[in-house]
Short mmCIF file of C-alpha atoms in Angstrom, two decimals:
data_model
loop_
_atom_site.label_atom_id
_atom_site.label_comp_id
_atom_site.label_asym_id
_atom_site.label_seq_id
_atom_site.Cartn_x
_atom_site.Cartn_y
_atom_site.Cartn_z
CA UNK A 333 5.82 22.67 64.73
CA UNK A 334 2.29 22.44 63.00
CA UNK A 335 1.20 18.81 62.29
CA UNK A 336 0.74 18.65 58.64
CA UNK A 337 -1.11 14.79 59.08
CA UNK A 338 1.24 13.25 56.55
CA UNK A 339 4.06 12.01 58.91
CA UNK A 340 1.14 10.09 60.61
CA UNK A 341 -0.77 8.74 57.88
CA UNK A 342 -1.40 5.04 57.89
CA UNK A 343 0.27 2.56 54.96
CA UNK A 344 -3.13 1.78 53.82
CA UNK A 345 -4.52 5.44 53.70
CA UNK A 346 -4.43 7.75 49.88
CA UNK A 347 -2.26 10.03 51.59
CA UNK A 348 0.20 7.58 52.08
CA UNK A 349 0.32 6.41 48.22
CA UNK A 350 2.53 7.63 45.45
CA UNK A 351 0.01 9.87 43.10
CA UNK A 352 0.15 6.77 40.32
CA UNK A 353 -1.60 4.54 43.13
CA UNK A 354 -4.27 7.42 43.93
CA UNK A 355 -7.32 5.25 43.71
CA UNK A 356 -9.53 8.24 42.90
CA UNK A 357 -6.56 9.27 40.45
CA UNK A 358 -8.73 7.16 37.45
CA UNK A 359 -12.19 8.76 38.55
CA UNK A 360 -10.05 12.11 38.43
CA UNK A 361 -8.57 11.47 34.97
CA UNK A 362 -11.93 10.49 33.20
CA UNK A 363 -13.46 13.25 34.75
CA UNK A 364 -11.20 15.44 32.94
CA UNK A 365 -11.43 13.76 29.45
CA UNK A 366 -14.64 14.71 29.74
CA UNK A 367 -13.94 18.00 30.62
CA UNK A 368 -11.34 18.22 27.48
CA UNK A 369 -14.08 16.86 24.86
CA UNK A 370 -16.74 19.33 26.20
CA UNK A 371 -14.16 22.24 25.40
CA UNK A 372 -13.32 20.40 21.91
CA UNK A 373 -17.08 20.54 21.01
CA UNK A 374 -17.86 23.75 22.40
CA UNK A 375 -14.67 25.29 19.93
CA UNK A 376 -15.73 23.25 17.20
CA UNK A 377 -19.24 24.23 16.70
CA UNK A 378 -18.10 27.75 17.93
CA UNK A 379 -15.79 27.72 15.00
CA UNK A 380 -18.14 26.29 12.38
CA UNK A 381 -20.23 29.12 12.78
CA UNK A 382 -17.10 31.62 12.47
CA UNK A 383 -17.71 33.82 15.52
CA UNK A 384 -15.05 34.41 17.91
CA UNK A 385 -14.82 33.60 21.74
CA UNK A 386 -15.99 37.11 22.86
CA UNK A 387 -19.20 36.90 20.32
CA UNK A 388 -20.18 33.52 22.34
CA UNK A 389 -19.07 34.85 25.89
CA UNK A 390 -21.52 37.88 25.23
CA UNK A 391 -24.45 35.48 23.23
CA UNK A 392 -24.18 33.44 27.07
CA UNK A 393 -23.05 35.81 29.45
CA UNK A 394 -20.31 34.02 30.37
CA UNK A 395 -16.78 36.23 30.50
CA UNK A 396 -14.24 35.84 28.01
CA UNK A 397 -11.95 33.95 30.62
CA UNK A 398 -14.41 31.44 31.71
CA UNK A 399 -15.26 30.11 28.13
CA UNK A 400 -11.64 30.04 27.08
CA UNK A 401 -10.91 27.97 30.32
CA UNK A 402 -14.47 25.68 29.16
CA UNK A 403 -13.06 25.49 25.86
CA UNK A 404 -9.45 24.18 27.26
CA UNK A 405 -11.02 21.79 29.29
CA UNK A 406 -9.84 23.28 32.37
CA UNK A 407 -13.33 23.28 34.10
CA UNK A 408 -15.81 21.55 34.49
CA UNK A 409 -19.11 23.90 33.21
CA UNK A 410 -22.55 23.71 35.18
CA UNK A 411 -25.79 21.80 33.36
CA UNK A 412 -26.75 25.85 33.01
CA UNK A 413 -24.12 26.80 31.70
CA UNK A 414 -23.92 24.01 29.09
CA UNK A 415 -27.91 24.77 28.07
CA UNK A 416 -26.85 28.63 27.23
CA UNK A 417 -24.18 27.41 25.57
CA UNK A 418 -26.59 25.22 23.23
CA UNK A 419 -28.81 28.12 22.87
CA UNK A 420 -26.07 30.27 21.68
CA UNK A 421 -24.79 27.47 19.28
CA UNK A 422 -27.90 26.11 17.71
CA UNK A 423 -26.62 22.36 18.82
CA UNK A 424 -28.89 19.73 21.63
CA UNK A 425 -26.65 19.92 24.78
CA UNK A 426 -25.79 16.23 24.06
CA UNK A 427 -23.99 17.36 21.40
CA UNK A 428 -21.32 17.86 23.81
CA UNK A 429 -20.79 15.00 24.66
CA UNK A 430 -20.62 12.89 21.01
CA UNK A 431 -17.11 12.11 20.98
CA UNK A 432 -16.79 11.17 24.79
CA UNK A 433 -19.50 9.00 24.42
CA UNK A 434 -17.88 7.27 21.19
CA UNK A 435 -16.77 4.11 21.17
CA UNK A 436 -12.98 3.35 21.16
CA UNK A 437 -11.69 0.16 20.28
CA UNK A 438 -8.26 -1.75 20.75
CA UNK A 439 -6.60 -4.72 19.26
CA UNK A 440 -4.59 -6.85 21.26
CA UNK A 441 -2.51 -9.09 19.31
CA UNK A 442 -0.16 -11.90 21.46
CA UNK A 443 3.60 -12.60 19.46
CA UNK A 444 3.45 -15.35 17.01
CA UNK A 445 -0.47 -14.61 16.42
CA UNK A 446 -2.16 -12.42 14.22
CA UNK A 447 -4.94 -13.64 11.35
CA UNK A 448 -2.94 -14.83 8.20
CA UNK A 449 -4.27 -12.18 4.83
CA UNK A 450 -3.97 -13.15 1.64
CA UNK A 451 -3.02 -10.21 -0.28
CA UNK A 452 -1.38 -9.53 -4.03
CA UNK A 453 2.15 -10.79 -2.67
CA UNK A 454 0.41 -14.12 -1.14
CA UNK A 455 0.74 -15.98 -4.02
CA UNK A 456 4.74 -15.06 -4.75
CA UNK A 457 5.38 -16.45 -1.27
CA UNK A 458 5.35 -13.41 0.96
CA UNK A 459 3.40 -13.72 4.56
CA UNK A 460 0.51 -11.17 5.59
CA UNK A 461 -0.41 -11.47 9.15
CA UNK A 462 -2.66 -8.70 9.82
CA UNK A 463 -1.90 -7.36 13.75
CA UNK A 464 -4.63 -5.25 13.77
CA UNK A 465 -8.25 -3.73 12.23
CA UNK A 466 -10.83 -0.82 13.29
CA UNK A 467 -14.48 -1.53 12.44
CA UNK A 468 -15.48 2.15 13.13
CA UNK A 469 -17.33 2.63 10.19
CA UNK A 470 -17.22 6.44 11.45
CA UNK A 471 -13.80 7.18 10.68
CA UNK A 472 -12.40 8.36 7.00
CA UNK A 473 -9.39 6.69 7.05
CA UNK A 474 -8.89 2.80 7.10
CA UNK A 475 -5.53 1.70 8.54
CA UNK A 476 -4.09 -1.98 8.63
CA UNK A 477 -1.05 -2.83 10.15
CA UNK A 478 0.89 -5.93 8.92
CA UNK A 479 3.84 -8.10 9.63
CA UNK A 480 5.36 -9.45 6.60
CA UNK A 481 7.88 -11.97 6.09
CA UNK A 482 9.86 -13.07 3.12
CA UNK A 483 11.63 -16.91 3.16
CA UNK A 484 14.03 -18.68 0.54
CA UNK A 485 10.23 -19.22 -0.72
CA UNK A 486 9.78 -15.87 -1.83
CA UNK A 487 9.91 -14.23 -5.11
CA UNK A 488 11.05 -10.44 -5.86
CA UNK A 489 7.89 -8.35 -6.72
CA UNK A 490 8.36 -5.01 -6.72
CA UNK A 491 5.17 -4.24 -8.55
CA UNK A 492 2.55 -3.75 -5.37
CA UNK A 493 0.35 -0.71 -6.27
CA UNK A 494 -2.57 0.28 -4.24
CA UNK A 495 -4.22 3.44 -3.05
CA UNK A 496 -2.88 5.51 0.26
CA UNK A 497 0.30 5.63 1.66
CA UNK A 498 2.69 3.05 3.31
CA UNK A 499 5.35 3.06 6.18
CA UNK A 500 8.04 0.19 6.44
CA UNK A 501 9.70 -0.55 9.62
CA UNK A 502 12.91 -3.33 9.24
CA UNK A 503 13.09 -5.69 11.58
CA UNK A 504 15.01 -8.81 10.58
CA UNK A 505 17.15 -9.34 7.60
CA UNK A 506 18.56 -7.05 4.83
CA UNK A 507 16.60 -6.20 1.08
CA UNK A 508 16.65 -3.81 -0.82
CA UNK A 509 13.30 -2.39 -1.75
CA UNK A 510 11.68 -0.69 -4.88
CA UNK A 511 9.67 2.57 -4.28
CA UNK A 512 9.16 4.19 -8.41
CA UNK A 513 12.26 4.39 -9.37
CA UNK A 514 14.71 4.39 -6.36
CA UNK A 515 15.93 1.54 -4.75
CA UNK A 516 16.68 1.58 -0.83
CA UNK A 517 18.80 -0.64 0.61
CA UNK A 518 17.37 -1.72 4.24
CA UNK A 519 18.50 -3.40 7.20
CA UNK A 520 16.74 -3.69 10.81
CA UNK A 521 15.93 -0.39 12.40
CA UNK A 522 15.52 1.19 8.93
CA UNK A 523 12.43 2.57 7.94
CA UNK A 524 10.79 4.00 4.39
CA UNK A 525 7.73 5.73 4.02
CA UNK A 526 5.59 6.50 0.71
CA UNK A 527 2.80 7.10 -1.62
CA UNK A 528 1.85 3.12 -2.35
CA UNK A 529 0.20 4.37 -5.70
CA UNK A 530 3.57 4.14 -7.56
CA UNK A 531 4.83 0.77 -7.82
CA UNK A 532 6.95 -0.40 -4.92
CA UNK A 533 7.77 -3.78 -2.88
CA UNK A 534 11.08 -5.89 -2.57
CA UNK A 535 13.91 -5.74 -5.62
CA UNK A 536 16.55 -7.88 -3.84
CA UNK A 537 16.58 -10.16 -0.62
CA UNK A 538 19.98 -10.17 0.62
CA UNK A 539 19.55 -11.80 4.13
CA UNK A 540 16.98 -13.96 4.79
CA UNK A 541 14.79 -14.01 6.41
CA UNK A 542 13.48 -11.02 6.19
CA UNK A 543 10.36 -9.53 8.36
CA UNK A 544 8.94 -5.98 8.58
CA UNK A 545 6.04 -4.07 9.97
CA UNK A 546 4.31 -2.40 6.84
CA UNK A 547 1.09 0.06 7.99
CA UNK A 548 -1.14 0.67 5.04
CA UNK A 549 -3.80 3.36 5.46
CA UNK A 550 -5.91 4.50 2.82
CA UNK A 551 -9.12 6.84 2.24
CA UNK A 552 -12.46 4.44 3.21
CA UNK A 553 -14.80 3.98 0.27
CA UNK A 554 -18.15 4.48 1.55
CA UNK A 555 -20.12 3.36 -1.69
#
């Protein structure tokens, strides 16, 4: 029987490794994000112009299959082909690469930490600590995600309005909360999910204490 070289491979060799412990799995996986965001780029300024795949296969010479499997990030496309590709698009070639090259941040917060907000409900005795924040001034949308807790010190105030929208997510205690009109009775694992413009927040603490995750995201205002 043919010797495949597996049976003999050393512990320490790659062969010998389960795919997660691949150490050139990584250098494989970034090599195909950038693959994926090339494609993304290539569609998008493809699309802004409104032509179709075969109008840009024919503008670069490339065949129909090749730039769909580009545009999927499924291959990785020569320096060549990437300058016809900028011809035929009117973009630098580095426009390729923008959003692989963007910066992408992450928030790490420990349990029990998290910077202590004052918002509207500070003063009626309800506890902002703010898990998490984006300074990418690029993006559109700002998003804050909180953990709030209510004590024996807390008053009702079901009168929060702001812009956006808002998603609660129980996870100690029982109240029932205001959204407009309707009242929702809540308990841990529940979760409620609205249009913060109306007025909304806690009618009735029933079991204290009470703590939930509230995500606010809102349009940025630039001016």
């Amino acid at each position: 029987m043919a010797d495949t070289g597996l049976a003999n491979a050393s512990p320490g060799s790659s062969s010998a490794l389960a795919p997660g412990q691949d150490p050139h799995a990584m250098q494989g996986a970034r090599q195909n994000l950038l693959e994926v965001a090339i494609g993304r780029e290539v569609r998008a300024f493809r699309n802004k112009l409104g032509i179709t795949g075969s109008d840009l296969a024919t503008a670069t010479g490339l065949s129909l299959g090749m730039l769909s499997k580009i545009e999927n990030g499924l291959t990785s496309p020569s320096l060549t082909t990437l300058q016809s590709l900028s011809r035929a698009l009117g973009v630098p070639v580095t426009a390729f690469f923008r959003r692989y090259e963007e910066r992408r941040d992450a928030v790490f917060v420990k349990a029990g930490q998290g910077l202590s907000i004052e918002r509207r409900g500070t003063r009626n005795g309800h506890h902002y600590h703010l898990l998490g924040h984006s300074g990418d001034r690029s993006s559109r949308v700002v998003v804050e995600p909180y953990l709030i807790t209510l004590t024996k010190e807390s008053d009702v105030f079901p009168l929060f309005q702001h812009a956006g929208l808002e998603f609660l997510y129980m996870l100690e205690g029982e109240v029932v909360y205001r959204h407009a009109d309707k009242l929702y009775p809540m308990s841990p694992g529940d979760s409620l999910f609205f249009d913060s413009d109306a007025p909304h927040g806690p009618e009735e603490m029933i079991v204290l204490p009470i703590r939930f995750l509230s995500i606010i995201s809102y349009p940025r205002d630039d001016e």
